[in-house]
Short mmCIF file of C-alpha atoms and ligand atoms in Angstrom, two decimals:
data_model
loop_
_atom_site.label_atom_id
_atom_site.label_comp_id
_atom_site.label_asym_id
_atom_site.label_seq_id
_atom_site.Cartn_x
_atom_site.Cartn_y
_atom_site.Cartn_z
CA MET S 15 108.98 81.35 215.40
CA ALA S 16 107.53 79.06 218.08
CA ALA S 17 104.58 81.35 218.86
CA ILE S 18 101.83 80.78 216.28
CA GLU S 19 99.00 83.22 215.57
CA ILE S 20 95.86 81.07 215.67
CA LEU S 21 93.48 84.03 215.23
CA PRO S 22 94.34 87.70 214.61
CA GLY S 23 96.07 88.86 217.81
CA ILE S 24 95.75 85.48 219.54
CA TYR S 25 98.84 83.32 219.78
CA SER S 26 99.53 79.75 220.74
CA VAL S 27 102.59 80.05 223.01
CA GLY S 28 102.59 76.59 224.59
CA VAL S 29 105.16 73.84 224.18
CA THR S 30 105.38 70.40 222.61
CA ASP S 31 106.60 67.56 224.82
CA TRP S 32 107.84 65.19 222.12
CA ASN S 33 109.36 62.64 224.48
CA VAL S 34 106.90 62.16 227.33
CA ARG S 35 105.81 58.50 227.36
CA ASN S 36 104.24 58.24 230.82
CA PHE S 37 101.86 60.77 232.27
CA HIS S 38 100.03 61.22 235.58
CA GLY S 39 102.47 59.10 237.57
CA HIS S 40 102.54 56.26 235.02
CA THR S 41 98.74 55.94 234.89
CA TYR S 42 98.66 57.00 231.22
CA THR S 43 101.07 55.99 228.46
CA THR S 44 101.57 58.82 226.01
CA ASN S 45 103.05 56.96 223.06
CA ARG S 46 102.64 59.93 220.76
CA GLY S 47 103.96 62.52 223.26
CA SER S 48 101.88 65.50 224.33
CA SER S 49 101.71 69.28 224.38
CA TYR S 50 100.96 71.84 227.07
CA ASN S 51 99.04 74.56 225.27
CA ALA S 52 98.87 78.18 226.42
CA TYR S 53 97.28 81.10 224.60
CA LEU S 54 98.22 84.77 224.57
CA ILE S 55 95.56 87.37 223.72
CA ILE S 56 96.84 90.78 222.65
CA ASP S 57 94.31 93.57 223.19
CA GLU S 58 94.31 96.83 225.17
CA LYS S 59 94.95 94.47 228.07
CA ILE S 60 97.03 91.35 227.57
CA ALA S 61 95.93 87.96 228.89
CA LEU S 62 97.75 84.64 229.02
CA ILE S 63 95.44 81.64 229.21
CA ASP S 64 97.14 78.88 231.22
CA THR S 65 100.83 78.10 231.40
CA VAL S 66 102.79 74.85 230.90
CA TYR S 67 104.48 72.07 232.86
CA GLY S 68 107.31 73.47 235.03
CA PRO S 69 110.30 71.92 233.18
CA PHE S 70 109.13 73.77 230.04
CA ALA S 71 108.75 77.20 231.71
CA GLN S 72 111.72 78.75 229.90
CA GLU S 73 110.37 77.59 226.56
CA LEU S 74 107.00 79.21 227.34
CA ILE S 75 108.76 82.44 228.39
CA ALA S 76 110.76 82.48 225.14
CA ASN S 77 107.59 81.93 223.10
CA ILE S 78 105.78 84.81 224.83
CA LYS S 79 108.79 87.08 224.31
CA GLU S 80 108.50 86.51 220.57
CA VAL S 81 105.18 88.40 220.78
CA ILE S 82 105.46 90.86 223.70
CA PRO S 83 107.71 91.66 226.67
CA LEU S 84 106.54 89.65 229.67
CA GLU S 85 106.03 92.69 231.87
CA LYS S 86 103.13 93.72 229.61
CA ILE S 87 100.98 90.77 230.70
CA ASP S 88 97.98 92.04 232.69
CA TYR S 89 96.16 88.78 233.41
CA ILE S 90 96.97 85.11 233.66
CA ILE S 91 93.88 82.93 233.48
CA ALA S 92 94.42 79.72 235.43
CA ASN S 93 91.78 77.34 234.12
CA HIS S 94 93.21 74.43 236.10
CA VAL S 95 95.65 73.92 238.98
CA GLU S 96 97.22 70.64 237.81
CA THR S 97 100.95 71.09 237.40
CA ASP S 98 101.05 70.43 233.65
CA HIS S 99 99.19 73.75 233.26
CA SER S 100 100.33 75.77 236.26
CA GLY S 101 103.89 74.51 236.73
CA ALA S 102 105.46 77.49 234.94
CA LEU S 103 103.84 80.06 237.27
CA PRO S 104 106.73 80.22 239.78
CA ALA S 105 109.16 81.07 236.96
CA LEU S 106 106.73 83.35 235.17
CA MET S 107 105.23 85.45 237.96
CA PRO S 108 108.43 87.35 238.94
CA LEU S 109 108.76 88.39 235.28
CA CYS S 110 105.18 89.70 235.07
CA PRO S 111 105.03 92.27 237.88
CA LYS S 112 101.53 93.58 237.12
CA ALA S 113 99.94 90.23 236.28
CA LYS S 114 96.89 89.18 238.23
CA ILE S 115 95.84 85.54 238.21
CA LEU S 116 92.16 84.75 237.64
CA GLY S 117 90.57 81.42 238.47
CA THR S 118 87.93 79.72 240.59
CA ALA S 119 87.93 79.76 244.40
CA LYS S 120 89.16 76.15 244.33
CA CYS S 121 91.92 77.23 241.97
CA LYS S 122 93.07 79.89 244.42
CA GLU S 123 93.20 77.30 247.19
CA GLY S 124 94.87 74.70 244.96
CA LEU S 125 97.55 77.03 243.59
CA TYR S 126 98.47 78.07 247.11
CA LYS S 127 98.76 74.43 248.19
CA HIS S 128 101.03 73.73 245.23
CA TYR S 129 103.36 76.74 245.32
CA TYR S 130 102.84 78.55 248.68
CA GLN S 131 102.99 81.96 247.02
CA ASN S 132 100.72 84.92 247.74
CA TRP S 133 100.20 85.91 244.13
CA ASP S 134 97.63 88.59 243.28
CA PHE S 135 94.55 86.46 242.64
CA GLN S 136 91.00 87.32 241.61
CA VAL S 137 88.34 84.67 242.11
CA VAL S 138 85.92 84.38 239.20
CA LYS S 139 82.62 82.55 238.81
CA THR S 140 80.43 81.42 235.93
CA ASN S 141 79.26 84.41 233.83
CA ASP S 142 81.90 86.77 235.23
CA GLN S 143 83.45 88.81 232.45
CA LEU S 144 86.87 90.34 231.98
CA LYS S 145 87.11 93.21 229.50
CA LEU S 146 90.37 93.22 227.59
CA GLY S 147 89.48 95.98 225.09
CA ARG S 148 87.83 94.92 221.86
CA ARG S 149 87.49 91.47 223.36
CA THR S 150 86.12 90.15 226.61
CA LEU S 151 86.68 86.84 228.34
CA SER S 152 83.90 85.06 230.16
CA PHE S 153 84.29 82.15 232.52
CA ILE S 154 82.39 78.91 233.00
CA GLU S 155 83.16 76.96 236.14
CA ALA S 156 83.57 73.28 235.29
CA PRO S 157 84.13 71.50 238.61
CA MET S 158 85.31 67.89 238.26
CA ILE S 159 86.10 68.22 234.57
CA HIS S 160 88.32 66.98 235.83
CA TRP S 161 89.46 68.62 239.11
CA PRO S 162 87.34 70.71 241.53
CA ASP S 163 89.11 73.86 240.34
CA SER S 164 88.56 73.34 236.59
CA MET S 165 87.14 76.18 234.50
CA PHE S 166 86.53 76.99 230.83
CA THR S 167 87.36 80.41 229.36
CA TYR S 168 85.31 81.76 226.44
CA CYS S 169 85.95 84.73 224.16
CA PRO S 170 82.63 85.71 222.51
CA GLN S 171 84.14 88.09 219.93
CA GLU S 172 86.16 85.20 218.48
CA ALA S 173 83.67 82.41 219.33
CA LEU S 174 86.68 80.75 220.94
CA LEU S 175 86.37 78.24 223.78
CA MET S 176 89.47 77.40 225.84
CA PRO S 177 88.34 74.46 228.00
CA ASN S 178 91.73 73.36 229.31
CA ASP S 179 91.82 69.52 229.60
CA ALA S 180 88.37 68.96 228.08
CA PHE S 181 88.46 68.01 224.36
CA GLY S 182 92.24 67.57 224.52
CA GLN S 183 94.52 64.78 223.35
CA HIS S 184 98.02 63.68 224.30
CA LEU S 185 99.52 64.23 220.90
CA ALA S 186 102.82 65.88 219.93
CA LEU S 187 102.64 67.15 216.35
CA SER S 188 104.14 70.02 214.39
CA GLU S 189 100.62 70.73 213.07
CA LYS S 190 98.26 72.78 215.25
CA PHE S 191 94.77 72.30 213.79
CA ASP S 192 92.28 69.48 213.25
CA ASP S 193 92.13 70.06 209.49
CA GLN S 194 95.88 69.44 209.18
CA VAL S 195 96.08 65.99 210.77
CA ASP S 196 95.05 62.37 210.27
CA GLN S 197 91.47 62.20 211.61
CA SER S 198 91.74 58.60 212.80
CA VAL S 199 94.83 59.40 214.89
CA LEU S 200 93.19 62.55 216.26
CA MET S 201 89.97 60.79 217.28
CA GLU S 202 91.84 57.78 218.65
CA GLU S 203 93.89 60.03 220.92
CA ALA S 204 90.82 62.10 221.91
CA GLU S 205 88.99 58.86 222.85
CA LYS S 206 92.04 57.60 224.74
CA TYR S 207 92.13 60.86 226.70
CA TYR S 208 88.42 60.66 227.53
CA ALA S 209 88.56 56.97 228.49
CA ASN S 210 91.59 57.23 230.75
CA ILE S 211 90.94 60.62 232.38
CA LEU S 212 87.28 61.53 232.10
CA TRP S 213 85.29 58.27 231.94
CA PRO S 214 84.06 58.27 235.58
CA LEU S 215 82.86 61.87 235.16
CA GLY S 216 80.44 61.22 232.28
CA GLY S 217 77.34 62.49 234.11
CA ILE S 218 79.03 65.77 235.05
CA ILE S 219 80.42 66.19 231.53
CA LEU S 220 77.06 65.62 229.89
CA LYS S 221 75.42 68.18 232.18
CA LYS S 222 78.16 70.74 231.50
CA ILE S 223 77.95 70.26 227.71
CA GLN S 224 74.15 70.68 227.91
CA GLU S 225 74.64 73.83 230.00
CA VAL S 226 77.08 75.27 227.44
CA ILE S 227 74.72 74.35 224.57
CA SER S 228 71.81 76.05 226.41
CA LEU S 229 73.83 79.28 226.60
CA ASN S 230 73.73 79.38 222.77
CA LEU S 231 77.36 80.40 222.61
CA PRO S 232 78.65 80.32 219.08
CA ILE S 233 81.78 78.13 219.06
CA LYS S 234 83.98 78.40 215.99
CA MET S 235 87.15 77.17 217.65
CA ILE S 236 87.96 74.95 220.63
CA ALA S 237 91.52 75.41 221.84
CA PRO S 238 92.26 72.80 224.52
CA SER S 239 95.37 72.66 226.66
CA HIS S 240 96.69 69.42 225.19
CA GLY S 241 97.08 68.55 221.53
CA ILE S 242 95.30 69.83 218.47
CA ILE S 243 92.98 72.85 218.16
CA TRP S 244 89.51 72.15 216.73
CA ARG S 245 88.72 74.82 214.10
CA LYS S 246 87.32 72.92 211.12
CA ASP S 247 84.77 70.90 213.01
CA PRO S 248 84.47 71.70 216.73
CA GLU S 249 81.09 69.92 216.76
CA LYS S 250 82.83 66.66 215.95
CA ILE S 251 84.56 66.51 219.32
CA ILE S 252 81.52 67.89 221.19
CA ASN S 253 79.35 65.13 219.69
CA ALA S 254 81.98 62.51 220.47
CA TYR S 255 82.04 63.67 224.10
CA ILE S 256 78.23 63.48 224.26
CA SER S 257 78.34 59.91 222.96
CA TRP S 258 81.13 58.84 225.36
CA ALA S 259 79.49 60.61 228.32
CA LYS S 260 76.18 58.85 227.59
CA GLY S 261 78.07 55.56 227.75
CA GLN S 262 77.12 54.55 224.21
CA THR S 263 78.62 51.15 223.40
CA ILE S 264 78.91 48.70 220.52
CA ASN S 265 78.63 44.91 220.41
CA LYS S 266 82.17 44.41 221.64
CA VAL S 267 83.80 42.56 224.53
CA VAL S 268 87.24 43.22 225.98
CA ILE S 269 88.92 40.15 227.49
CA ALA S 270 91.79 41.08 229.81
CA TYR S 271 93.64 38.37 231.70
CA GLU S 272 96.90 37.34 233.30
CA THR S 273 98.19 33.79 233.19
CA MET S 274 100.87 31.91 235.13
CA TRP S 275 101.54 28.82 232.96
CA GLY S 276 99.12 29.33 230.09
CA ALA S 277 95.93 27.59 231.29
CA THR S 278 94.05 30.86 231.86
CA ALA S 279 95.29 32.05 228.44
CA GLN S 280 93.80 28.90 226.88
CA MET S 281 90.49 29.63 228.59
CA ALA S 282 90.59 33.22 227.29
CA GLN S 283 91.07 31.99 223.71
CA LYS S 284 88.15 29.56 223.96
CA ILE S 285 85.86 32.17 225.54
CA ALA S 286 86.79 34.51 222.67
CA GLN S 287 85.80 31.73 220.21
CA GLY S 288 82.33 31.58 221.74
CA LEU S 289 81.92 35.34 221.53
CA ILE S 290 83.19 35.60 217.97
CA ALA S 291 80.86 32.78 216.87
CA ALA S 292 78.02 34.92 218.28
CA GLN S 293 79.11 37.86 216.06
CA VAL S 294 80.63 39.86 218.92
CA GLU S 295 83.75 41.92 218.28
CA VAL S 296 86.51 40.81 220.65
CA LYS S 297 89.67 42.52 221.90
CA LEU S 298 91.88 40.18 223.90
CA TYR S 299 94.83 41.25 226.05
CA ASN S 300 97.28 39.64 228.42
CA VAL S 301 97.56 42.58 230.82
CA ALA S 302 101.10 41.60 231.83
CA GLU S 303 102.21 42.21 228.23
CA SER S 304 99.86 44.99 227.13
CA ASP S 305 99.53 48.74 227.40
CA ARG S 306 96.88 49.41 230.08
CA THR S 307 95.99 52.78 228.57
CA GLU S 308 95.17 51.04 225.28
CA ILE S 309 93.00 48.41 226.99
CA ILE S 310 90.99 51.09 228.85
CA THR S 311 90.49 52.93 225.56
CA GLN S 312 89.07 49.80 223.95
CA MET S 313 86.83 49.22 226.98
CA LEU S 314 85.11 52.61 226.61
CA SER S 315 83.03 51.45 223.63
CA ALA S 316 82.67 47.81 224.77
CA LYS S 317 79.38 46.45 226.13
CA GLY S 318 81.13 43.76 228.13
CA PHE S 319 84.39 42.94 229.89
CA LEU S 320 85.75 39.53 230.87
CA PHE S 321 88.59 39.42 233.35
CA GLY S 322 90.74 36.34 233.90
CA SER S 323 93.50 35.32 236.27
CA SER S 324 95.30 32.24 237.48
CA THR S 325 95.05 31.77 241.24
CA HIS S 326 98.17 32.55 243.22
CA ASP S 327 98.14 32.46 247.04
CA ASN S 328 94.34 32.26 246.91
CA ASP S 329 94.23 35.54 245.02
CA MET S 330 94.57 36.98 241.52
CA LEU S 331 97.95 37.70 239.91
CA PRO S 332 99.50 41.14 240.51
CA ASN S 333 99.19 42.71 237.04
CA ILE S 334 95.47 41.97 236.74
CA ALA S 335 95.04 43.20 240.33
CA ALA S 336 96.66 46.53 239.44
CA PHE S 337 94.56 46.72 236.28
CA LEU S 338 91.28 46.04 238.12
CA GLU S 339 92.13 48.78 240.62
CA ILE S 340 92.02 51.17 237.66
CA VAL S 341 88.81 49.61 236.30
CA LYS S 342 87.15 49.97 239.71
CA GLY S 343 87.97 53.70 239.69
CA LEU S 344 86.41 54.12 236.24
CA LYS S 345 82.99 53.13 237.67
CA PRO S 346 81.98 51.43 234.42
CA LYS S 347 78.18 51.62 234.54
CA ASN S 348 75.99 49.68 232.12
CA ARG S 349 78.70 47.15 231.26
CA GLN S 350 78.28 43.38 231.58
CA VAL S 351 81.23 41.83 233.42
CA SER S 352 82.28 38.32 234.33
CA PHE S 353 85.41 36.41 235.34
CA PHE S 354 87.39 33.27 234.60
CA GLY S 355 90.63 31.55 235.54
CA SER S 356 92.58 28.40 236.26
CA TYR S 357 93.60 27.31 239.76
CA GLY S 358 95.70 24.57 241.39
CA TRP S 359 94.82 23.03 244.75
CA ALA S 360 92.49 25.84 245.78
CA GLY S 361 90.71 28.65 243.96
CA GLY S 362 90.48 32.30 244.83
CA ALA S 363 91.24 34.50 241.80
CA VAL S 364 87.71 34.54 240.40
CA SER S 365 86.08 35.36 243.74
CA GLU S 366 88.71 38.03 244.52
CA MET S 367 88.19 39.70 241.12
CA GLN S 368 84.41 39.66 241.73
CA GLU S 369 84.94 41.18 245.16
CA MET S 370 87.11 43.94 243.76
CA LEU S 371 84.48 45.08 241.25
CA LYS S 372 81.33 44.45 243.31
CA ASN S 373 80.81 48.18 243.99
CA SER S 374 82.16 49.46 240.69
CA GLY S 375 78.75 50.05 239.10
CA ALA S 376 79.32 47.30 236.51
CA ASN S 377 76.69 44.60 236.09
CA LEU S 378 78.43 41.44 237.32
CA ILE S 379 77.23 38.28 235.57
CA LEU S 380 77.92 35.57 238.16
CA PRO S 381 79.20 32.98 238.69
CA GLY S 382 82.32 33.17 236.56
CA ILE S 383 84.10 30.08 235.35
CA ALA S 384 87.13 28.36 236.92
CA PHE S 385 88.93 25.06 236.20
CA LYS S 386 91.64 23.11 237.98
CA TYR S 387 95.12 23.10 236.39
CA ASN S 388 94.95 22.66 232.59
CA PRO S 389 91.36 22.56 231.33
CA ASP S 390 90.52 19.29 229.49
CA LYS S 391 88.60 19.09 226.22
CA THR S 392 85.20 19.20 227.92
CA GLU S 393 86.21 22.14 230.08
CA LEU S 394 87.52 24.02 227.06
CA GLU S 395 84.18 23.43 225.36
CA SER S 396 82.56 24.88 228.49
CA CYS S 397 84.67 28.00 227.96
CA VAL S 398 83.32 28.35 224.41
CA GLU S 399 79.81 27.92 225.84
CA PHE S 400 80.57 30.53 228.55
CA GLY S 401 81.55 32.96 225.76
CA SER S 402 78.30 32.22 223.89
CA LYS S 403 76.22 32.77 227.00
CA PHE S 404 78.03 35.99 227.78
CA ALA S 405 77.28 37.14 224.23
CA GLN S 406 73.57 36.49 224.91
CA SER S 407 73.78 38.63 228.07
CA LEU S 408 74.77 41.63 225.94
CA LYS S 409 71.41 41.70 224.16
FE1 LIG A 8 96.25 68.44 231.73
FE2 LIG A 8 94.36 67.92 234.51
O1 LIG A 8 95.88 68.41 233.55
#
């Protein structure tokens, strides 16, 4: 049976995507796969909370059929328009003739602009309630967590929060619950999800969590729309989100660089030496060889970032340029940042990297450091010194 009863009368009917390795148009590497979770509540009225990515629609339909005939579905709650949660609607809706979709006003607009269907749709707002029978569902609008249409659904009788993308992880496992899985893997994937999808939205997330806390809603279970369900310790992920959203960091520096013939790599190693000697934890990556999603994850808890590039055509190299485009979008506030690199007859990479991040919200420690061709012994010592000075700037 693919449908799993997670609470009496409430079933997980979503699907596991074991093989997905790139998500969001290759902006996120999902090395452990993912899942698109959907939940079916059986009461006097029957509600389906979210659907799945379109290619998995038939699997979702088969899972629901294990529990009830599809035509019995009264409501489909669309917490989020993005296609990994709504993509099955075109296949599902003709099979659910009495189903009404409920979501925010932005959801109504967004679903229409995705599928161009005039489905029966009821707009809901924060505090609106839907009576199913013994249970009710209430809705909490959550705009920009992480799309304008996003919404959380809460079932007070079960103390169950279904927050869609929030608190999720890209993780394909046969297990369903937090108490069944390796905690370090679970938290690593939850942090990766936050860092790569939610980081720029920290202020909004913090406010929303405080709003939910102020409502004094008991929460015994958090069932997100990706990955594992939190039932043993939902507070663990709430507290982690509070810490990430506050931008709490440790004494760590991420060095990310790209090198043409190895001179910039040599500089990176020497800068790392200076940092390590000052008791700073260092993570060092050649971005041309590394997983960008992993680097961003490491950056979330780092106090400082150092970006390096050789100069090519008076500019930075293309892999670090693509990487810094992502960093710029993360708006990494309260982080110390500087730059380094080797050049030939003329420089350019360091100033171009500075230019790219000047409005990112990061605290740029200028000037960076640049040397011609291969740095000599004195210049390499200057790199160690640059690392030491950068370590001082973290205090
Ligand atoms: Fe999992 Fe924003 O979609």
